[in-house]
Coordinates of C-alpha atoms in Angstrom, one line a residue:
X34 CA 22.8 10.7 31.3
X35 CA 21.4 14.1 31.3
X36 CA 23.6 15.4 33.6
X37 CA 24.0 19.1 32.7
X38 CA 20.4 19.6 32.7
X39 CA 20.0 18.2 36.3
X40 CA 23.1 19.9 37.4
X41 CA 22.1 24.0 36.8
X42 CA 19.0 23.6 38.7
X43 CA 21.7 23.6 41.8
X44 CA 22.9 27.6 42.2
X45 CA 25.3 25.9 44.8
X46 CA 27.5 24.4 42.2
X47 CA 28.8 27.7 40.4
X48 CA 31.8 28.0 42.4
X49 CA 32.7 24.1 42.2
X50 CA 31.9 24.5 38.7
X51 CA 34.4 27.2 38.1
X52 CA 37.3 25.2 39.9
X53 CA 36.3 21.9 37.9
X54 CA 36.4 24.2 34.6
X55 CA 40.1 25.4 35.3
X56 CA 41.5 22.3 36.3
X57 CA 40.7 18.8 34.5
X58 CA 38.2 19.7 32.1
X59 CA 34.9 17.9 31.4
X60 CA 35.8 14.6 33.5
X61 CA 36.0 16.5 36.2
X62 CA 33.1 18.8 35.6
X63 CA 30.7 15.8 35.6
X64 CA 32.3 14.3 38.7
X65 CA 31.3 17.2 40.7
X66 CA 27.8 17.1 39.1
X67 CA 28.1 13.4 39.6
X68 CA 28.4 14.1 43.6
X69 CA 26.3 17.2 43.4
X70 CA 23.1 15.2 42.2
X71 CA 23.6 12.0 44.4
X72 CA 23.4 14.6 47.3
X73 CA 20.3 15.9 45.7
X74 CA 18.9 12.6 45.2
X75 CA 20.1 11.3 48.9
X76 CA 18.0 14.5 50.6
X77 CA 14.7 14.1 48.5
X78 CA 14.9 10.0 49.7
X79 CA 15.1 11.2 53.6
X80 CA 11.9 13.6 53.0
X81 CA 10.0 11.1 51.7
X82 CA 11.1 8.5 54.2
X83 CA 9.9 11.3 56.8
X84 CA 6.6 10.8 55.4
X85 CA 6.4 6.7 56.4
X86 CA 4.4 5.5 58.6
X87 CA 6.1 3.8 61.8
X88 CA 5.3 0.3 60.8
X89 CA 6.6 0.4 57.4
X90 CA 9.6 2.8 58.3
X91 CA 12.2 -0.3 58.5
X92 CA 11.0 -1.8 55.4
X93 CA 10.8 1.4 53.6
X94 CA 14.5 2.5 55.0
X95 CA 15.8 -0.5 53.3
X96 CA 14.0 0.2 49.8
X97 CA 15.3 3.4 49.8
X98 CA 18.9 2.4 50.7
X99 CA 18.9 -0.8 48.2
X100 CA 17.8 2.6 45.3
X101 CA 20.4 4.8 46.5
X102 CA 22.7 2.0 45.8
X103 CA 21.5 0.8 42.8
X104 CA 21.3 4.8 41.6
X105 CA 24.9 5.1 42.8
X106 CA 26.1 2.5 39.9
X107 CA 23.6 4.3 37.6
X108 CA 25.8 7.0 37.6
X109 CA 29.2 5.5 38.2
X110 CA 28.9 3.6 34.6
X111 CA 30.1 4.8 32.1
X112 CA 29.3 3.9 28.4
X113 CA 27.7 0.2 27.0
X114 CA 28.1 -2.2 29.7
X115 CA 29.4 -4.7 27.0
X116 CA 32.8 -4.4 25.2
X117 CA 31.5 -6.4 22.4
X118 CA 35.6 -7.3 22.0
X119 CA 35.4 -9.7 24.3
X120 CA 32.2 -11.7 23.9
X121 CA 32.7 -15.1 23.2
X122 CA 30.9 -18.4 22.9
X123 CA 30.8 -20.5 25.7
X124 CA 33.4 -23.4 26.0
X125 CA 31.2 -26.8 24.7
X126 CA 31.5 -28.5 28.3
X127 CA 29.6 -24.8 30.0
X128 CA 26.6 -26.1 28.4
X129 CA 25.5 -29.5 28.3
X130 CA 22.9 -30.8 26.8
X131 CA 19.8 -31.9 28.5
X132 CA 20.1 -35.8 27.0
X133 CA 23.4 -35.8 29.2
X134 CA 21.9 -34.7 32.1
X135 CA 19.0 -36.9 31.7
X136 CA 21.2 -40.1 31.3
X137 CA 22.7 -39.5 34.6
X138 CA 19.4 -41.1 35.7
X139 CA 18.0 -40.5 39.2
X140 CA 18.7 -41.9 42.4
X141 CA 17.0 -44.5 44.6
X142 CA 15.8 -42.4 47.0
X143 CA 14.1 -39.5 44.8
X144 CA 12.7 -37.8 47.8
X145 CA 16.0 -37.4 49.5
X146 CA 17.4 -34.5 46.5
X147 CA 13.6 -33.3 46.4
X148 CA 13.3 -32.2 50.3
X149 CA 16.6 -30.4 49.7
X150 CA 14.5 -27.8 47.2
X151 CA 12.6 -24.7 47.5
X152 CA 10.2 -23.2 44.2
X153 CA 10.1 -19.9 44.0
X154 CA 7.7 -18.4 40.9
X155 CA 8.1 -14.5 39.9
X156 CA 4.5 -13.2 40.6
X157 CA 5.3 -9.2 40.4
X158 CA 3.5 -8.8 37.1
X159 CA -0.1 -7.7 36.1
X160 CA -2.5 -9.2 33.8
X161 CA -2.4 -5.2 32.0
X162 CA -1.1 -6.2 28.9
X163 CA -3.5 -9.0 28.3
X164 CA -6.3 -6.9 29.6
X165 CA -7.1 -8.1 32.8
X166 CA -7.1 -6.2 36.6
X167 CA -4.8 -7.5 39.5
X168 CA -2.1 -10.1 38.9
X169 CA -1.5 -12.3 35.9
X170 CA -1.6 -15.4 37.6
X171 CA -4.6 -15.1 38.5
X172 CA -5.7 -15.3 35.0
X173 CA -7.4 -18.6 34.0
X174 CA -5.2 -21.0 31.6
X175 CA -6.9 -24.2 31.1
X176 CA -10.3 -25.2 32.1
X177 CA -11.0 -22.7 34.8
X178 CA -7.2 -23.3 36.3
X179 CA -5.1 -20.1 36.6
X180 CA -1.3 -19.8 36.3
X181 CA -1.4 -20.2 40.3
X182 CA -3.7 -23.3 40.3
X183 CA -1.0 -24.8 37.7
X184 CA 1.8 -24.5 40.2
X185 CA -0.4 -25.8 43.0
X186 CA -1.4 -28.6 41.6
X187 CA 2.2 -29.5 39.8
X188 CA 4.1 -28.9 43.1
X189 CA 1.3 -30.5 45.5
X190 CA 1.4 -33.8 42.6
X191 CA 5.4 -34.2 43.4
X192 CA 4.6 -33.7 47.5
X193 CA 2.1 -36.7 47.5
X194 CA 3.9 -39.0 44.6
X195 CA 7.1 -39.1 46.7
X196 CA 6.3 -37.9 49.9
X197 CA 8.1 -35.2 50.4
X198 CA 8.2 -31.3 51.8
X199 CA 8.4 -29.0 48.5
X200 CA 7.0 -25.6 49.3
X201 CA 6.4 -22.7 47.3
X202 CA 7.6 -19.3 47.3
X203 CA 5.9 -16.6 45.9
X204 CA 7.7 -13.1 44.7
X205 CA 5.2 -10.6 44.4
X206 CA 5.2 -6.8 44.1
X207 CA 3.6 -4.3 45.8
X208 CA 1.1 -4.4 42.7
X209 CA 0.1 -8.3 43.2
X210 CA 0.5 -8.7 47.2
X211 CA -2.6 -7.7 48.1
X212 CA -4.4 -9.7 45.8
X213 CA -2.4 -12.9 45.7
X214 CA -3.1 -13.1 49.4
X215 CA -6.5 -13.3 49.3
X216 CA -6.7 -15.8 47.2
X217 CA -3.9 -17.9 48.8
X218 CA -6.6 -18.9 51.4
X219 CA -8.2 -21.6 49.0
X220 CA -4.9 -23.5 49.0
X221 CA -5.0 -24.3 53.1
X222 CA -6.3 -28.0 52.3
X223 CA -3.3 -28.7 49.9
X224 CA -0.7 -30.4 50.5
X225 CA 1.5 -27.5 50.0
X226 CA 3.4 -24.8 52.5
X227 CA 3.1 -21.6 50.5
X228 CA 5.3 -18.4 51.4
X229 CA 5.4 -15.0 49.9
X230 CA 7.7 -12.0 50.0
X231 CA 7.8 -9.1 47.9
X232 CA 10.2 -7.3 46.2
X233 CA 11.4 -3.9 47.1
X234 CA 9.4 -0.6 45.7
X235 CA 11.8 1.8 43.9
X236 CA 11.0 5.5 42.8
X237 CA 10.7 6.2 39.0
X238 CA 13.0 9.1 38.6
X239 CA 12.4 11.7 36.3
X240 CA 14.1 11.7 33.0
X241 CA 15.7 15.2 32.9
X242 CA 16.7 16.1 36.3
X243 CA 17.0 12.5 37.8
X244 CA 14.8 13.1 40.8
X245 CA 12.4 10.8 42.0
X246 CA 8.9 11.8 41.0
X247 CA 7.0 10.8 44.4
X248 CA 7.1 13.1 47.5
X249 CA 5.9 10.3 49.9
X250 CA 5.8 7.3 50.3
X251 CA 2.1 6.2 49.6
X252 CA 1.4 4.7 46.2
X253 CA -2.3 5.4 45.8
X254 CA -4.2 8.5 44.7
X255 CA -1.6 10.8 42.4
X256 CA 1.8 8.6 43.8
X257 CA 0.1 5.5 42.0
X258 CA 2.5 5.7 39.0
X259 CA 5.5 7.6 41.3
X260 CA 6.9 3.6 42.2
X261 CA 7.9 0.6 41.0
X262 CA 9.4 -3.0 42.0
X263 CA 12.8 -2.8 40.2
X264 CA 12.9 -5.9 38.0
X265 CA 13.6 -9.5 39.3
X266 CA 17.2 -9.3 39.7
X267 CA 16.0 -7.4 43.0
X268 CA 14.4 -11.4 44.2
X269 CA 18.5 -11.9 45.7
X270 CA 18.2 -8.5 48.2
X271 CA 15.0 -9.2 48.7
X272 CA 14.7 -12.8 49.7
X273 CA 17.7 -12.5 51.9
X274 CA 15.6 -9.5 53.9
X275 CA 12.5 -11.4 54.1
X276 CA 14.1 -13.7 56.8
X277 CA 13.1 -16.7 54.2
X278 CA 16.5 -17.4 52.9
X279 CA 17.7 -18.2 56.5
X280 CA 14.7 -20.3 57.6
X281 CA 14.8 -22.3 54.5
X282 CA 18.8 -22.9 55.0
X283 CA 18.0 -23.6 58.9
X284 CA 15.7 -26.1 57.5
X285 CA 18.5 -28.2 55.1
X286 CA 17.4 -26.4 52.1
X287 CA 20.3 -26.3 49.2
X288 CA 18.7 -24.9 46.0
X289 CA 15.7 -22.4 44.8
X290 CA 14.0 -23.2 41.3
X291 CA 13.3 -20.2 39.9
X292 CA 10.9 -19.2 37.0
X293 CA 8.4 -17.0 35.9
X294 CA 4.9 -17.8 36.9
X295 CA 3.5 -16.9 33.0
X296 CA 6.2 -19.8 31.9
X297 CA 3.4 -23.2 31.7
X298 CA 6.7 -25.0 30.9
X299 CA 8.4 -24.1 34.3
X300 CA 8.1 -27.7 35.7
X301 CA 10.9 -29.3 38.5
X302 CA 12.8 -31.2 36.8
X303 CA 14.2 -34.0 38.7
X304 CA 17.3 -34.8 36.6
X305 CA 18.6 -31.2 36.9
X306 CA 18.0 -31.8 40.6
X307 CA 19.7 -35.0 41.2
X308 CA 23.2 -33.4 38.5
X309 CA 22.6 -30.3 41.2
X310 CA 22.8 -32.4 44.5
X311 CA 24.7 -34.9 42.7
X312 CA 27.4 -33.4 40.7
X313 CA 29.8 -35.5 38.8
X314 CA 33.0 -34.3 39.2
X315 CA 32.1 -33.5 43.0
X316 CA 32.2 -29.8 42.7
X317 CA 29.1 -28.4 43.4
X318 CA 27.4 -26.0 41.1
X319 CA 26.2 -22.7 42.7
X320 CA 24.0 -21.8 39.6
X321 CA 22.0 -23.3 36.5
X322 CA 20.7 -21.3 33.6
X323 CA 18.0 -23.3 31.3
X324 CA 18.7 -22.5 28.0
X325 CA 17.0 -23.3 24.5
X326 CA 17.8 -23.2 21.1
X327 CA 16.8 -20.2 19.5
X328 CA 13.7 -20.1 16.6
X329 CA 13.0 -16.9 14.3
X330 CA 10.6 -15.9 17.3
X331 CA 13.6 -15.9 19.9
X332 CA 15.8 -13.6 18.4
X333 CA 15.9 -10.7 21.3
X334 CA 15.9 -13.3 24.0
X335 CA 19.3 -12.9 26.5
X336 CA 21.8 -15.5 25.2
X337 CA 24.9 -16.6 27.2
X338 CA 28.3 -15.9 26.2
X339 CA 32.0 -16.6 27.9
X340 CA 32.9 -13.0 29.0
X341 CA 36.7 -12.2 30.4
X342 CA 36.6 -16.0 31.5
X343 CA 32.9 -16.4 32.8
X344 CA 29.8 -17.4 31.7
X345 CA 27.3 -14.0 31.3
X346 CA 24.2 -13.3 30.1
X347 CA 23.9 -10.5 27.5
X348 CA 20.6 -9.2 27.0
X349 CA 19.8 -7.0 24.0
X350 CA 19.5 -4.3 25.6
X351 CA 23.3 -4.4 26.3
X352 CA 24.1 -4.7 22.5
X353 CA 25.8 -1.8 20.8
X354 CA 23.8 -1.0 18.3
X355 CA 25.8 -1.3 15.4
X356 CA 25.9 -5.3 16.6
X357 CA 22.6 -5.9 17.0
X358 CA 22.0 -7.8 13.8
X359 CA 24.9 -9.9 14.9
X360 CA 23.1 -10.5 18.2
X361 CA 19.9 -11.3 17.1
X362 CA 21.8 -14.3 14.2
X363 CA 20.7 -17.4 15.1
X364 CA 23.8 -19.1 13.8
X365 CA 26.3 -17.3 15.7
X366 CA 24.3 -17.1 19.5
X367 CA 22.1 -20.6 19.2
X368 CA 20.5 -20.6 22.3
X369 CA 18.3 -18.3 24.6
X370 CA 18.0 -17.5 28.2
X371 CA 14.4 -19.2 29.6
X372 CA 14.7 -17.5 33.1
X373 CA 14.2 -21.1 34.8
X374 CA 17.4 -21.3 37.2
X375 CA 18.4 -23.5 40.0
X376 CA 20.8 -21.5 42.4
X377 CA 22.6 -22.3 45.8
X378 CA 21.2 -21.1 48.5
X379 CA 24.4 -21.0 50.8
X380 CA 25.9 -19.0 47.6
X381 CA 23.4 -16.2 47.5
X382 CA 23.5 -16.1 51.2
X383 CA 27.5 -15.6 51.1
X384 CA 27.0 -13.3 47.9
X385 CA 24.4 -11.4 49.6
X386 CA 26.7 -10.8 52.3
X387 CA 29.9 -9.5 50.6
X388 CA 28.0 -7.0 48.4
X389 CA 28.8 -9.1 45.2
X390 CA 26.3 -9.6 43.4
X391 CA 27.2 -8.0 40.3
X392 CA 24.3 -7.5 37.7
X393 CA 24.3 -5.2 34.8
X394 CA 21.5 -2.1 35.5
X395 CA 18.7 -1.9 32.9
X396 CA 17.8 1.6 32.0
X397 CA 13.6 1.6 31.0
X398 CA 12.0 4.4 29.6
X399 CA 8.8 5.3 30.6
X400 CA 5.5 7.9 29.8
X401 CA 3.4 8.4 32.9
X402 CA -0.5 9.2 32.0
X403 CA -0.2 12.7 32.4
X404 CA 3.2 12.7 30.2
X405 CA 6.0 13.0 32.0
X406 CA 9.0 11.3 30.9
X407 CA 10.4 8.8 33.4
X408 CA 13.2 6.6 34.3
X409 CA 13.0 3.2 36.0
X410 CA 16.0 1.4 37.0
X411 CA 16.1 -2.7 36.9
X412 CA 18.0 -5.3 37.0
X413 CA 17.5 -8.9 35.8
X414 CA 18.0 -12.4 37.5
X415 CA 20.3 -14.4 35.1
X416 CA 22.8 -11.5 34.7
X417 CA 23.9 -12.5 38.2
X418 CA 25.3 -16.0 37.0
X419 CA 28.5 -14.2 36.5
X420 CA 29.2 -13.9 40.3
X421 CA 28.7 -17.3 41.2
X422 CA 31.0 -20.2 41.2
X423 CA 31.3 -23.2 38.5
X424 CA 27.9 -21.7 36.6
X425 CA 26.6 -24.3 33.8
X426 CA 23.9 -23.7 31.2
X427 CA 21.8 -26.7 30.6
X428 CA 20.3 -26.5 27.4
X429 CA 16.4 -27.9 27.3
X430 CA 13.8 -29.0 25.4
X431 CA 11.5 -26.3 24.1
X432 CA 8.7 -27.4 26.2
X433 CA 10.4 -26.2 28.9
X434 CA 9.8 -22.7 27.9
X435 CA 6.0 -22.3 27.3
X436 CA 5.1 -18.6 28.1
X437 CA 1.7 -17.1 28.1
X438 CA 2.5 -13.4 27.4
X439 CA -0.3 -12.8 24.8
X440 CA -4.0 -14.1 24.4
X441 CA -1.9 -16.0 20.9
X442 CA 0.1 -17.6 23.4
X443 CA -2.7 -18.9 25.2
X444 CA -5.3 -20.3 22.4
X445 CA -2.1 -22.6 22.6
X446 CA -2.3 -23.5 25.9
X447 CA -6.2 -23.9 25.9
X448 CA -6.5 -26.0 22.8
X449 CA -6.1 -29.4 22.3
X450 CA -1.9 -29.4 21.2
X451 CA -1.6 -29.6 25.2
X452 CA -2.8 -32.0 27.7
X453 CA -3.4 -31.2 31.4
X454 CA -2.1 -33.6 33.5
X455 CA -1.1 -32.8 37.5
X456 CA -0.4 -29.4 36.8
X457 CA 1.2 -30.0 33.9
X458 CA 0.8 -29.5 30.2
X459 CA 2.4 -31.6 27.7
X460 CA 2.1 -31.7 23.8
X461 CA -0.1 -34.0 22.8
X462 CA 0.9 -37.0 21.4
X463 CA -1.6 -36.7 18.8
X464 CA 0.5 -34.1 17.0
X465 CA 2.9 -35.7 14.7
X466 CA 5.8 -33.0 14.9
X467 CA 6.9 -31.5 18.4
X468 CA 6.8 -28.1 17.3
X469 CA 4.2 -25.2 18.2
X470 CA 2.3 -23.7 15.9
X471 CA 3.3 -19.9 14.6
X472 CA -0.3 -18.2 15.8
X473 CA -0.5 -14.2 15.9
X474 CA -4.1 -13.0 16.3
X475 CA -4.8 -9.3 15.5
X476 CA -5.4 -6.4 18.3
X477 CA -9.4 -7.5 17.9
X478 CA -8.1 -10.3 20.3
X479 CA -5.4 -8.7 22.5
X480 CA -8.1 -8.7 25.8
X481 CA -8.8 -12.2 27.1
X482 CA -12.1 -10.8 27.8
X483 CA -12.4 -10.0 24.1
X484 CA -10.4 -13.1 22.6
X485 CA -13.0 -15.1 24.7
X486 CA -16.0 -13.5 23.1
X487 CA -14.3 -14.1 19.3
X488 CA -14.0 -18.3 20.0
X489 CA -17.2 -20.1 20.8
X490 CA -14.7 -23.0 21.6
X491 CA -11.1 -23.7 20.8
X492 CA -10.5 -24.9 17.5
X493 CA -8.4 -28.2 16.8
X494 CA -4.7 -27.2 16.3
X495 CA -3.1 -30.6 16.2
X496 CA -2.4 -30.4 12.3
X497 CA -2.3 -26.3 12.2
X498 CA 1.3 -24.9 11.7
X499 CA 0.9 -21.0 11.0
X500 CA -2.3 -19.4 12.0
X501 CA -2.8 -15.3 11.2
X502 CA -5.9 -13.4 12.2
X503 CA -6.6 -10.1 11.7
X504 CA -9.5 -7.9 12.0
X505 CA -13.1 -8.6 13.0
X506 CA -13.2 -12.1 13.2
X507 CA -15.3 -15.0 15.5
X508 CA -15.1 -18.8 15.3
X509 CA -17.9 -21.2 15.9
X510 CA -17.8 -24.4 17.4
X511 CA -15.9 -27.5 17.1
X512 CA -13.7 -25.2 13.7
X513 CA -10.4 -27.1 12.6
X514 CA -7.7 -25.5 11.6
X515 CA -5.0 -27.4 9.2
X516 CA -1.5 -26.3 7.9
X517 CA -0.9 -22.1 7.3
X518 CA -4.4 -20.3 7.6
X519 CA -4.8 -16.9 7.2
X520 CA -7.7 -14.7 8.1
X521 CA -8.3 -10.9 7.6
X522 CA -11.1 -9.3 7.8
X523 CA -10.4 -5.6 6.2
X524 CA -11.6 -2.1 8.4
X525 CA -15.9 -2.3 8.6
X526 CA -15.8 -6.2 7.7
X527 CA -16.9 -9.2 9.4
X528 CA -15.9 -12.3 9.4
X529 CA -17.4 -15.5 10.9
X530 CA -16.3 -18.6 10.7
X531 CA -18.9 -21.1 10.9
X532 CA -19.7 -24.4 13.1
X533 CA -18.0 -27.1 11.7
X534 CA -15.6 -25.5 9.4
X535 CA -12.5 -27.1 8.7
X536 CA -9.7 -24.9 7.3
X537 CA -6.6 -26.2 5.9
X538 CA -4.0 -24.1 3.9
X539 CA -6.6 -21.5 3.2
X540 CA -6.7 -18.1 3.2
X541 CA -10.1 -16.2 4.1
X542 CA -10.6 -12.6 3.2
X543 CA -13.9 -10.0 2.6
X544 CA -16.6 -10.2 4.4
X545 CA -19.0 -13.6 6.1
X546 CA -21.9 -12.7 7.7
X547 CA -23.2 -15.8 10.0
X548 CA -26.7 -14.5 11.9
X549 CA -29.4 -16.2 14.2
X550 CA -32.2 -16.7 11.7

């Protein structure tokens, strides 16, 4: 932590300084700076709070305290947050497979566990890094159906089917409120009750004297870049403020599904449900973490671990560096986090309330436009498992972890390896191997608007395992891809593929012309 640095811009310290200097040496020294800066840090929050407007001065309040907090342990920690020492594997019965689960069965009365749960999708993110404006799921997946149609559709199928009360929760940010609302008004007629909340807004700090960067609280004009919702280990805080966690609990609520929005795989499972409301040795479990085997791809996913007699989640982050090889071995950590959980509702209502949810901070760099080097300080939702009670992994099929990050990700999703059904894709059973092709399409393709314009329509995938594009490159219609193709078109080439083509094992390179005569 640059400490020193943040430290001498404070005249006030000298004479604490001095005292530190001749008594205890450098621990001391940094303890006064330590106290010196969260003073610093505490007065620059009450100015901007000054600055908020009466209706949004509670809300704000609490923002600002849940930072101060969170900026608090920032500084208390000291070192990795992992003693590598003491990571273990988990004990075999902490994760059991998703065939045992499964053979449990379900019960009669399916609608009796299902009225018990609420679904709550992560919707804080932006489309930015596929190149689209406003939130990601608002993005179209599958003919013309966003990632928010998806869920809809999936969660309004399991409402009618076994008539039941299911509703949805919504996490946004301060980035995706305004625009998720808006369109929330096309789902009245559904047979779903949506909610929404958001998660709090934090000040980015800067990176040298740990200040926060905004001077008020607006977050247009030149603050646009000054805030930021702190990761989605904040959804505990901030569900429990939002008044939601109470009304669902009120209601006979048990359990929240959670998962990212981006994750097409992110389906409620009904066995998981009925082991949850159901358990067998009668001791209810407080939290579930879907896990999956690792694959080449997966290596710098969070992977759970027995630590000091719990089950944690150690993201690489965490890792001391000279272990990160180790980490990233798919023979010593198997599995992977997916970020689908089932929790207890009564548990984070009681953990909420002692203070104890313990999750480990995530430091992330960031350059704003203008250059300025900034920190923002997160936290993540698994890394809580640790403070609830009798914690299992379940570990899943890989088609319960299907996320769109990329436009690669999504010729998946749009092409025919998938079909839509309710909400839900599933692999075709036209493909004669369950698993998904290895597809990385060049920057040409990174904007959907782009990738879009490069694909007259989606190629057949069913036989394709390894597709690589790269360069300046379109398809035609009704193109089949077969086996590993590769495709580069070098810097001031063209390639088209024509109508028709059918490419198996192949690799195309040069230059192919293809113009309206």
């Amino acid at each position: 932590i640059p400490l020193y640095s943040a430290a001498f811009s404070s005249p006030s310290l000298k004479s604490d300084l001095s005292k530190a200097m001749s008594q205890d040496g450098a621990s001391q020294f940094q303890e006064v700076i330590r106290q010196e800066l969260e003073l610093s840090v505490k007065k620059e929050l009450e100015k901007i709070l000054t600055t908020a407007p009466s209706h949004e001065f509670e809300h704000t309040k609490k923002d600002l305290d849940g930072f101060r907090k969170l900026f608090h342990r920032f500084l208390q920690e000291k070192g990795p947050s992992v003693d590598w020492g003491k990571i273990q594997r988990p004990p075999e019965d902490s994760i059991q497979p998703y065939e045992k689960i499964k053979a449990r069965g379900l019960p009669d009365n399916v609608s009796s566990v299902l009225n018990k749960l609420v679904v709550v999708k992560l919707n804080g993110g932006l489309g930015t890094s596929m190149g689209c404006k406003g939130p990601k799921s608002l993005i179209g997946v599958r003919n013309e159906n966003t990632f928010l149609d998806l869920t809809v559709q999936q969660i309004e199928h399991l409402n009618k089917t076994y008539d039941t009360d299911v509703p949805l929760v919504l996490m946004n940010s301060f980035n995706t409120d305004e625009d998720t609302k808006k369109i929330l008004q096309k789902y009245n007629h559904c047979r779903v009750k949506i909610y929404t909340f958001n998660q709090s807004r934090y000040p980015r700090i800067n990176k040298e004297s740990l200040l926060p960067v905004a001077k008020n609280v607006s977050y247009s004009g030149e603050n646009t870049e000054a805030w930021y919702p702190p990761g989605h280990g904040d959804i505990y805080a901030s569900f429990y403020n939002s008044g939601l966690l109470d009304t669902f609990i009120g209601e006979g609520k048990e359990y929240i599904f959670v998962s990212n929005i981006d994750n097409l795989g992110a389906t409620v499972d009904l066995y998981i449900l009925n082991h949850l409301m159901n358990p067998p040795n009668g001791k209810p479990c407080e939290f579930v973490m879907e896990v999956t085997n690792k694959t080449r791809a997966d290596v710098k996913g969070g992977t759970l671990t027995q630590y000091e007699g719990k089950l944690r989640l150690v993201e690489i982050a965490q890792v001391p560096k000279a272990h990160v090889d180790e980490f990233k071995s798919v023979s010593k950590f198997k599995i992977f986090n997916t970020n689908n959980l089932w929790i207890s509702l009564a548990a984070v209502k009681r953990l909420q309330e002692q203070n104890a949810i313990d999750m480990e901070i995530i430091v992330n760099p960031k350059t704003l436009d203008g250059g300025l080097n900034v920190i923002q300080l997160e936290t993540a939702v698994g890394a809580a498992i640790k403070s609830f009670e009798n914690s299992l992994g379940i570990n899943v099929p890989r088609s319960r972890f299907l996320p769109v990050k990329t436009t690669s990700d999504l010729l998946l999703v749009m092409s025919n390896l998938y079909s839509l059904n309710a909400g839900s894709l599933t692999m075709s059973e036209k493909r004669e191997f369950p698993t998904v092709p290895l597809v990385k399409l060049g920057s040409s393709f990174t904007k959907v608007q782009d990738y879009l314009r490069r694909f007259e329509s989606i190629p057949d995938m069913l036989e394709l395992d390894h597709l690589t594009v790269s360069g300046d490159v379109t398809f035609g219609k009704n193109v089949s891809l077969k086996g590993t193709v590769i495709i580069i078109a070098n810097h001031g080439d063209r390639i088209d593929i024509p109508p028709g083509a059918v490419l198996e094992n192949k690799i195309v390179s040069g230059n192919l012309r293809i113009l309206d005569h």
